[in-house]
PDB file of C-alpha atoms in Angstrom:
ATOM      1  CA  UNK H  29      -0.090   0.510  -0.259  1.00 44.00           C
ATOM      2  CA  UNK H  30       2.970   2.707   0.570  1.00 53.00           C
ATOM      3  CA  UNK H  31       2.720   3.073  -3.078  1.00 83.00           C
ATOM      4  CA  UNK H  32      -0.690   4.158  -3.835  1.00 91.00           C
ATOM      5  CA  UNK H  33      -2.624   6.123  -1.337  1.00 92.00           C
ATOM      6  CA  UNK H  34      -5.853   7.258  -1.991  1.00 93.00           C
ATOM      7  CA  UNK H  35      -8.238   9.680   0.726  1.00 89.00           C
ATOM      8  CA  UNK H  36      -9.640   7.780   3.286  1.00 90.00           C
ATOM      9  CA  UNK H  37     -13.666   9.025   3.312  1.00 95.00           C
ATOM     10  CA  UNK H  38     -15.327  10.473   1.412  1.00 97.00           C
ATOM     11  CA  UNK H  39     -19.269  11.308   2.757  1.00 97.00           C
ATOM     12  CA  UNK H  40     -22.069  11.949  -0.580  1.00 97.00           C
ATOM     13  CA  UNK H  41     -25.459  12.198  -0.551  1.00 97.00           C
ATOM     14  CA  UNK H  42     -27.687   9.880  -3.378  1.00 97.00           C
ATOM     15  CA  UNK H  43     -27.819  11.047  -6.588  1.00 97.00           C
ATOM     16  CA  UNK H  44     -24.822  13.256  -6.116  1.00 97.00           C
ATOM     17  CA  UNK H  45     -20.975  12.426  -8.337  1.00 97.00           C
ATOM     18  CA  UNK H  46     -18.504  10.488  -6.740  1.00 97.00           C
ATOM     19  CA  UNK H  47     -15.271  11.016  -6.845  1.00 97.00           C
ATOM     20  CA  UNK H  48     -12.720   9.137  -5.389  1.00 98.00           C
ATOM     21  CA  UNK H  49      -9.082   9.815  -5.816  1.00 97.00           C
ATOM     22  CA  UNK H  50      -6.086   7.786  -5.749  1.00 96.00           C
ATOM     23  CA  UNK H  51      -2.589   8.601  -6.572  1.00 95.00           C
ATOM     24  CA  UNK H  52       0.804   6.209  -7.666  1.00 91.00           C
ATOM     25  CA  UNK H  53       4.801   6.867  -7.607  1.00 87.00           C
ATOM     26  CA  UNK H  54       5.569   4.401 -10.034  1.00 81.00           C
ATOM     27  CA  UNK H  55       5.406   5.046 -13.609  1.00 77.00           C
ATOM     28  CA  UNK H  56       6.085   1.617 -14.555  1.00 80.00           C
ATOM     29  CA  UNK H  57       2.802   0.114 -13.687  1.00 78.00           C
ATOM     30  CA  UNK H  58       0.733  -1.155 -17.108  1.00 83.00           C
ATOM     31  CA  UNK H  59      -3.507  -1.482 -15.631  1.00 89.00           C
ATOM     32  CA  UNK H  60      -4.587   0.167 -13.003  1.00 92.00           C
ATOM     33  CA  UNK H  61      -8.345  -1.257 -10.808  1.00 94.00           C
ATOM     34  CA  UNK H  62     -10.403   0.208  -9.300  1.00 97.00           C
ATOM     35  CA  UNK H  63     -11.876  -2.636  -6.581  1.00 97.00           C
ATOM     36  CA  UNK H  64     -15.221  -2.852  -4.515  1.00 97.00           C
ATOM     37  CA  UNK H  65     -15.356  -4.507  -1.259  1.00 95.00           C
ATOM     38  CA  UNK H  66     -19.130  -4.412   0.455  1.00 93.00           C
ATOM     39  CA  UNK H  67     -19.425  -5.035   4.522  1.00 88.00           C
ATOM     40  CA  UNK H  68     -18.220  -8.765   5.098  1.00 83.00           C
ATOM     41  CA  UNK H  69     -17.547  -9.679   0.886  1.00 88.00           C
ATOM     42  CA  UNK H  70     -14.125  -9.363  -0.685  1.00 91.00           C
ATOM     43  CA  UNK H  71     -13.108  -7.296  -2.903  1.00 94.00           C
ATOM     44  CA  UNK H  72     -15.208  -6.956  -6.765  1.00 94.00           C
ATOM     45  CA  UNK H  73     -13.269  -5.057  -9.522  1.00 94.00           C
ATOM     46  CA  UNK H  74     -14.702  -2.594 -10.980  1.00 95.00           C
ATOM     47  CA  UNK H  75     -13.242  -1.770 -14.318  1.00 95.00           C
ATOM     48  CA  UNK H  76      -9.343  -0.753 -15.546  1.00 93.00           C
ATOM     49  CA  UNK H  77      -8.073   0.743 -17.415  1.00 93.00           C
ATOM     50  CA  UNK H  78      -4.524   0.188 -19.773  1.00 90.00           C
ATOM     51  CA  UNK H  79      -1.775   2.685 -19.057  1.00 87.00           C
ATOM     52  CA  UNK H  80      -2.025   4.746 -22.730  1.00 88.00           C
ATOM     53  CA  UNK H  81      -5.310   5.794 -22.171  1.00 90.00           C
ATOM     54  CA  UNK H  82      -6.595   8.660 -20.354  1.00 93.00           C
ATOM     55  CA  UNK H  83     -10.036   7.670 -19.979  1.00 95.00           C
ATOM     56  CA  UNK H  84     -13.242   4.825 -19.479  1.00 95.00           C
ATOM     57  CA  UNK H  85     -16.195   5.148 -19.328  1.00 96.00           C
ATOM     58  CA  UNK H  86     -18.967   2.249 -17.627  1.00 93.00           C
ATOM     59  CA  UNK H  87     -22.071   3.009 -17.903  1.00 95.00           C
ATOM     60  CA  UNK H  88     -22.188   4.964 -14.058  1.00 97.00           C
ATOM     61  CA  UNK H  89     -18.895   4.639 -13.713  1.00 97.00           C
ATOM     62  CA  UNK H  90     -15.998   6.933 -15.032  1.00 97.00           C
ATOM     63  CA  UNK H  91     -12.662   6.580 -15.148  1.00 97.00           C
ATOM     64  CA  UNK H  92      -9.107   9.381 -15.346  1.00 97.00           C
ATOM     65  CA  UNK H  93      -6.184   8.764 -15.991  1.00 95.00           C
ATOM     66  CA  UNK H  94      -3.237  11.650 -16.109  1.00 94.00           C
ATOM     67  CA  UNK H  95      -0.308   9.663 -16.234  1.00 91.00           C
ATOM     68  CA  UNK H  96       2.271  12.954 -15.760  1.00 91.00           C
ATOM     69  CA  UNK H  97       0.637  13.411 -12.625  1.00 92.00           C
ATOM     70  CA  UNK H  98       0.337   9.194 -11.577  1.00 92.00           C
ATOM     71  CA  UNK H  99      -3.236  10.485 -10.404  1.00 95.00           C
ATOM     72  CA  UNK H 100      -6.648   7.935 -10.737  1.00 95.00           C
ATOM     73  CA  UNK H 101      -9.636   8.875 -10.510  1.00 97.00           C
ATOM     74  CA  UNK H 102     -13.272   6.965 -10.344  1.00 98.00           C
ATOM     75  CA  UNK H 103     -16.378   9.088 -10.709  1.00 98.00           C
ATOM     76  CA  UNK H 104     -20.100   7.531  -9.812  1.00 97.00           C
ATOM     77  CA  UNK H 105     -22.540   9.496 -11.506  1.00 97.00           C
ATOM     78  CA  UNK H 106     -26.258   9.441  -9.686  1.00 97.00           C
ATOM     79  CA  UNK H 107     -24.815   7.913  -6.998  1.00 98.00           C
ATOM     80  CA  UNK H 108     -26.738   5.322  -4.931  1.00 97.00           C
ATOM     81  CA  UNK H 109     -27.159   4.100  -1.302  1.00 95.00           C
ATOM     82  CA  UNK H 110     -25.825   0.397  -2.469  1.00 95.00           C
ATOM     83  CA  UNK H 111     -22.681   2.191  -3.623  1.00 97.00           C
ATOM     84  CA  UNK H 112     -21.737   2.954   0.600  1.00 97.00           C
ATOM     85  CA  UNK H 113     -19.204   0.189  -0.033  1.00 97.00           C
ATOM     86  CA  UNK H 114     -14.852   0.353   0.895  1.00 96.00           C
ATOM     87  CA  UNK H 115     -13.145   1.011  -2.511  1.00 97.00           C
ATOM     88  CA  UNK H 116     -10.092   0.578  -3.655  1.00 96.00           C
ATOM     89  CA  UNK H 117      -7.712   1.265  -5.719  1.00 95.00           C
ATOM     90  CA  UNK H 118      -4.353  -0.813  -7.437  1.00 93.00           C
ATOM     91  CA  UNK H 119      -1.719  -0.725  -9.663  1.00 90.00           C
ATOM     92  CA  UNK H 120       0.075  -3.641 -12.038  1.00 87.00           C
ATOM     93  CA  UNK H 121       3.641  -3.873 -13.673  1.00 80.00           C
ATOM     94  CA  UNK H 122       4.753  -6.222 -16.553  1.00 76.00           C
ATOM     95  CA  UNK H 123       5.463  -9.204 -15.618  1.00 72.00           C
ATOM     96  CA  UNK H 124       4.853  -9.011 -11.675  1.00 75.00           C
ATOM     97  CA  UNK H 125       2.765 -11.314 -10.669  1.00 74.00           C
ATOM     98  CA  UNK H 126       1.378  -8.458  -7.622  1.00 81.00           C
ATOM     99  CA  UNK H 127      -0.507  -5.885  -7.147  1.00 87.00           C
ATOM    100  CA  UNK H 128      -0.287  -2.596  -5.427  1.00 88.00           C
ATOM    101  CA  UNK H 129      -3.569  -1.966  -2.878  1.00 91.00           C
ATOM    102  CA  UNK H 130      -4.040   1.810  -1.861  1.00 92.00           C
ATOM    103  CA  UNK H 131      -5.627   1.476   2.130  1.00 91.00           C
ATOM    104  CA  UNK H 132      -9.341   1.610   0.578  1.00 94.00           C
ATOM    105  CA  UNK H 133     -11.520   4.861   0.422  1.00 96.00           C
ATOM    106  CA  UNK H 134     -15.082   4.221   2.500  1.00 96.00           C
ATOM    107  CA  UNK H 135     -17.532   5.864   1.163  1.00 97.00           C
ATOM    108  CA  UNK H 136     -20.988   6.817   2.764  1.00 97.00           C
ATOM    109  CA  UNK H 137     -23.949   7.471   1.056  1.00 97.00           C
ATOM    110  CA  UNK H 138     -26.307   9.407   2.947  1.00 94.00           C
ATOM    111  CA  UNK H 139     -29.976   9.626   2.030  1.00 89.00           C
TER     112      UNK H 139
ATOM    113  CA  UNK I  25     -19.458 -23.577  -8.711  1.00 54.00           C
ATOM    114  CA  UNK I  26     -18.055 -20.308 -10.353  1.00 68.00           C
ATOM    115  CA  UNK I  27     -15.121 -17.876  -9.417  1.00 92.00           C
ATOM    116  CA  UNK I  28     -13.484 -18.440  -6.022  1.00 96.00           C
ATOM    117  CA  UNK I  29     -15.250 -20.166  -3.285  1.00 96.00           C
ATOM    118  CA  UNK I  30     -13.124 -19.817   0.288  1.00 97.00           C
ATOM    119  CA  UNK I  31     -14.245 -21.986   3.773  1.00 97.00           C
ATOM    120  CA  UNK I  32     -15.445 -22.057   5.474  1.00 97.00           C
ATOM    121  CA  UNK I  33     -16.931 -18.188   5.892  1.00 96.00           C
ATOM    122  CA  UNK I  34     -16.645 -17.684   9.721  1.00 96.00           C
ATOM    123  CA  UNK I  35     -13.625 -19.430  11.773  1.00 96.00           C
ATOM    124  CA  UNK I  36     -13.275 -19.419  15.591  1.00 96.00           C
ATOM    125  CA  UNK I  37     -10.177 -20.608  16.949  1.00 93.00           C
ATOM    126  CA  UNK I  38      -8.546 -20.932  20.482  1.00 91.00           C
ATOM    127  CA  UNK I  39      -4.846 -20.598  20.300  1.00 89.00           C
ATOM    128  CA  UNK I  40      -3.974 -24.007  20.832  1.00 88.00           C
ATOM    129  CA  UNK I  41      -6.159 -25.252  17.697  1.00 89.00           C
ATOM    130  CA  UNK I  42      -5.094 -25.899  14.443  1.00 94.00           C
ATOM    131  CA  UNK I  43      -7.375 -25.499  11.828  1.00 95.00           C
ATOM    132  CA  UNK I  44      -7.140 -25.134   7.827  1.00 97.00           C
ATOM    133  CA  UNK I  45      -8.632 -22.287   4.772  1.00 98.00           C
ATOM    134  CA  UNK I  46      -9.694 -23.380   2.202  1.00 98.00           C
ATOM    135  CA  UNK I  47      -9.765 -21.933  -1.208  1.00 98.00           C
ATOM    136  CA  UNK I  48     -10.748 -22.767  -5.001  1.00 97.00           C
ATOM    137  CA  UNK I  49     -10.978 -21.389  -7.810  1.00 96.00           C
ATOM    138  CA  UNK I  50     -12.422 -22.532 -10.878  1.00 93.00           C
ATOM    139  CA  UNK I  51     -11.796 -20.278 -13.327  1.00 94.00           C
ATOM    140  CA  UNK I  52      -8.443 -22.257 -14.786  1.00 93.00           C
ATOM    141  CA  UNK I  53      -6.051 -19.249 -13.677  1.00 93.00           C
ATOM    142  CA  UNK I  54      -1.969 -19.994 -12.886  1.00 89.00           C
ATOM    143  CA  UNK I  55      -1.765 -17.724  -9.756  1.00 91.00           C
ATOM    144  CA  UNK I  56      -3.237 -17.585  -6.720  1.00 94.00           C
ATOM    145  CA  UNK I  57      -2.996 -15.239  -2.787  1.00 94.00           C
ATOM    146  CA  UNK I  58      -3.553 -14.803   0.430  1.00 96.00           C
ATOM    147  CA  UNK I  59      -3.684 -12.222   1.858  1.00 95.00           C
ATOM    148  CA  UNK I  60      -5.574 -10.488   5.363  1.00 95.00           C
ATOM    149  CA  UNK I  61      -7.506  -7.591   5.925  1.00 93.00           C
ATOM    150  CA  UNK I  62      -7.817  -6.358   9.866  1.00 90.00           C
ATOM    151  CA  UNK I  63      -9.664  -4.093  11.062  1.00 83.00           C
ATOM    152  CA  UNK I  64      -8.308  -0.190   9.810  1.00 73.00           C
ATOM    153  CA  UNK I  65      -4.907  -1.097   7.609  1.00 80.00           C
ATOM    154  CA  UNK I  66      -4.377  -1.787   4.086  1.00 80.00           C
ATOM    155  CA  UNK I  67      -4.272  -4.651   2.679  1.00 88.00           C
ATOM    156  CA  UNK I  68      -2.015  -7.488   3.422  1.00 90.00           C
ATOM    157  CA  UNK I  69      -0.286  -9.582   1.092  1.00 91.00           C
ATOM    158  CA  UNK I  70       0.293 -12.623   2.428  1.00 94.00           C
ATOM    159  CA  UNK I  71       2.071 -15.266  -0.419  1.00 93.00           C
ATOM    160  CA  UNK I  72       1.612 -15.636  -3.951  1.00 91.00           C
ATOM    161  CA  UNK I  73       1.503 -19.016  -5.569  1.00 91.00           C
ATOM    162  CA  UNK I  74       2.202 -19.516  -9.511  1.00 85.00           C
ATOM    163  CA  UNK I  75       1.698 -23.094 -11.075  1.00 79.00           C
ATOM    164  CA  UNK I  76       1.998 -23.853  -8.161  1.00 78.00           C
ATOM    165  CA  UNK I  77       5.529 -22.831  -6.730  1.00 80.00           C
ATOM    166  CA  UNK I  78       5.942 -20.116  -3.879  1.00 80.00           C
ATOM    167  CA  UNK I  79       6.879 -17.021  -5.614  1.00 78.00           C
ATOM    168  CA  UNK I  80       6.034 -14.839  -2.531  1.00 75.00           C
ATOM    169  CA  UNK I  81       5.983 -14.786   1.088  1.00 75.00           C
ATOM    170  CA  UNK I  82       5.725 -11.512   2.953  1.00 75.00           C
ATOM    171  CA  UNK I  83       8.016 -12.515   6.011  1.00 84.00           C
ATOM    172  CA  UNK I  84       4.892 -13.983   7.126  1.00 92.00           C
ATOM    173  CA  UNK I  85       4.942 -15.964  10.589  1.00 93.00           C
ATOM    174  CA  UNK I  86       5.673 -19.897  10.504  1.00 93.00           C
ATOM    175  CA  UNK I  87       2.642 -19.977  12.345  1.00 95.00           C
ATOM    176  CA  UNK I  88       0.338 -19.291   9.542  1.00 96.00           C
ATOM    177  CA  UNK I  89       1.588 -22.154   6.506  1.00 95.00           C
ATOM    178  CA  UNK I  90       0.738 -22.221   3.067  1.00 95.00           C
ATOM    179  CA  UNK I  91      -0.393 -25.673   0.473  1.00 95.00           C
ATOM    180  CA  UNK I  92      -1.137 -25.231  -2.629  1.00 94.00           C
ATOM    181  CA  UNK I  93      -0.816 -28.673  -3.939  1.00 93.00           C
ATOM    182  CA  UNK I  94      -2.619 -27.951  -7.840  1.00 92.00           C
ATOM    183  CA  UNK I  95      -3.458 -24.933  -9.757  1.00 90.00           C
ATOM    184  CA  UNK I  96      -7.552 -24.444  -8.598  1.00 94.00           C
ATOM    185  CA  UNK I  97      -6.663 -25.092  -5.239  1.00 96.00           C
ATOM    186  CA  UNK I  98      -4.603 -23.033  -2.090  1.00 97.00           C
ATOM    187  CA  UNK I  99      -4.414 -23.642   2.309  1.00 97.00           C
ATOM    188  CA  UNK I 100      -3.460 -21.728   4.467  1.00 97.00           C
ATOM    189  CA  UNK I 101      -2.609 -24.152   7.365  1.00 97.00           C
ATOM    190  CA  UNK I 102      -3.009 -22.220  11.151  1.00 96.00           C
ATOM    191  CA  UNK I 103      -1.170 -23.267  14.500  1.00 94.00           C
ATOM    192  CA  UNK I 104      -1.105 -21.763  17.366  1.00 94.00           C
ATOM    193  CA  UNK I 105      -2.042 -18.176  16.458  1.00 94.00           C
ATOM    194  CA  UNK I 106      -2.456 -15.409  18.098  1.00 94.00           C
ATOM    195  CA  UNK I 107      -5.194 -12.862  18.901  1.00 94.00           C
ATOM    196  CA  UNK I 108      -3.754 -10.214  16.889  1.00 94.00           C
ATOM    197  CA  UNK I 109      -4.174 -13.213  14.356  1.00 95.00           C
ATOM    198  CA  UNK I 110      -8.236 -12.021  13.809  1.00 96.00           C
ATOM    199  CA  UNK I 111      -8.547 -10.702  10.816  1.00 95.00           C
ATOM    200  CA  UNK I 112     -10.584 -11.429   7.299  1.00 96.00           C
ATOM    201  CA  UNK I 113      -8.485 -13.834   4.940  1.00 97.00           C
ATOM    202  CA  UNK I 114      -8.737 -13.272   1.240  1.00 96.00           C
ATOM    203  CA  UNK I 115      -7.579 -15.581  -1.822  1.00 97.00           C
ATOM    204  CA  UNK I 116      -7.435 -14.836  -4.773  1.00 96.00           C
ATOM    205  CA  UNK I 117      -6.837 -15.707  -8.117  1.00 95.00           C
ATOM    206  CA  UNK I 118      -5.221 -14.397 -11.513  1.00 91.00           C
ATOM    207  CA  UNK I 119      -4.322 -14.735 -14.916  1.00 88.00           C
ATOM    208  CA  UNK I 120      -0.995 -12.403 -15.646  1.00 73.00           C
ATOM    209  CA  UNK I 121      -0.730 -11.994 -18.934  1.00 69.00           C
ATOM    210  CA  UNK I 122       0.851  -8.285 -19.881  1.00 67.00           C
ATOM    211  CA  UNK I 123       1.269  -6.570 -17.108  1.00 71.00           C
ATOM    212  CA  UNK I 124      -2.808  -7.114 -16.848  1.00 77.00           C
ATOM    213  CA  UNK I 125      -3.288  -9.093 -13.492  1.00 80.00           C
ATOM    214  CA  UNK I 126      -6.607  -8.810 -12.679  1.00 87.00           C
ATOM    215  CA  UNK I 127      -7.343 -10.587  -9.855  1.00 92.00           C
ATOM    216  CA  UNK I 128     -10.813 -12.605  -8.516  1.00 94.00           C
ATOM    217  CA  UNK I 129     -11.456 -12.628  -5.158  1.00 95.00           C
ATOM    218  CA  UNK I 130     -12.893 -15.465  -2.672  1.00 95.00           C
ATOM    219  CA  UNK I 131     -15.670 -14.273  -0.058  1.00 95.00           C
ATOM    220  CA  UNK I 132     -13.579 -14.479   2.623  1.00 96.00           C
ATOM    221  CA  UNK I 133     -13.030 -16.231   5.704  1.00 97.00           C
ATOM    222  CA  UNK I 134     -13.806 -13.971   9.060  1.00 96.00           C
ATOM    223  CA  UNK I 135     -11.425 -15.364  12.031  1.00 96.00           C
ATOM    224  CA  UNK I 136     -11.321 -15.330  15.298  1.00 96.00           C
ATOM    225  CA  UNK I 137      -8.594 -15.922  17.461  1.00 95.00           C
ATOM    226  CA  UNK I 138      -9.182 -15.973  21.655  1.00 93.00           C
TER     227      UNK I 138
END
């Protein structure tokens, strides 16, 4: 986790957009991932982006990658109560079996 | 069964017990992982197996002993654990290809050591 950093908490009103930010240090990262963990469950892959892309959109999810600043963000449009969870960003490198995870951002959706 | 399964889902054990956690993946992947997730701490990678060989052991105490008999099964044998070992233990699998290492996670085993 020391190579990938995230803010720990985010509170958002239902129906608003959520933006979760992540920074990483390794410029040789090849893929970057966003995982979601609901209470009492394992991690579920939400989306990923290849490092030569700037943006990827998948329904309510938009991933933005600024490779120059090593900054990754996940935007959730029209946030719902079911989006309350911990969100982890992670990065991988060519030929490495490991993923480096951030500490996770706890998103709380309030009515 | 699909994806990654783990048994048991919950386990309570005393410090002198011996128990094992089991993980099974039905995805045809070539790598499997054990992670420890403690409250308010980052996800800790414990062990990595690739093609049934251990390729990473992140300074894990010897009271945790992994076993990978084949590419679909991974065990974590536990003995003489400490209360601070109480955590959620997550198993994952992946098929690393050209830097893309999408890991699929099981639901975890919630372990409580008394």
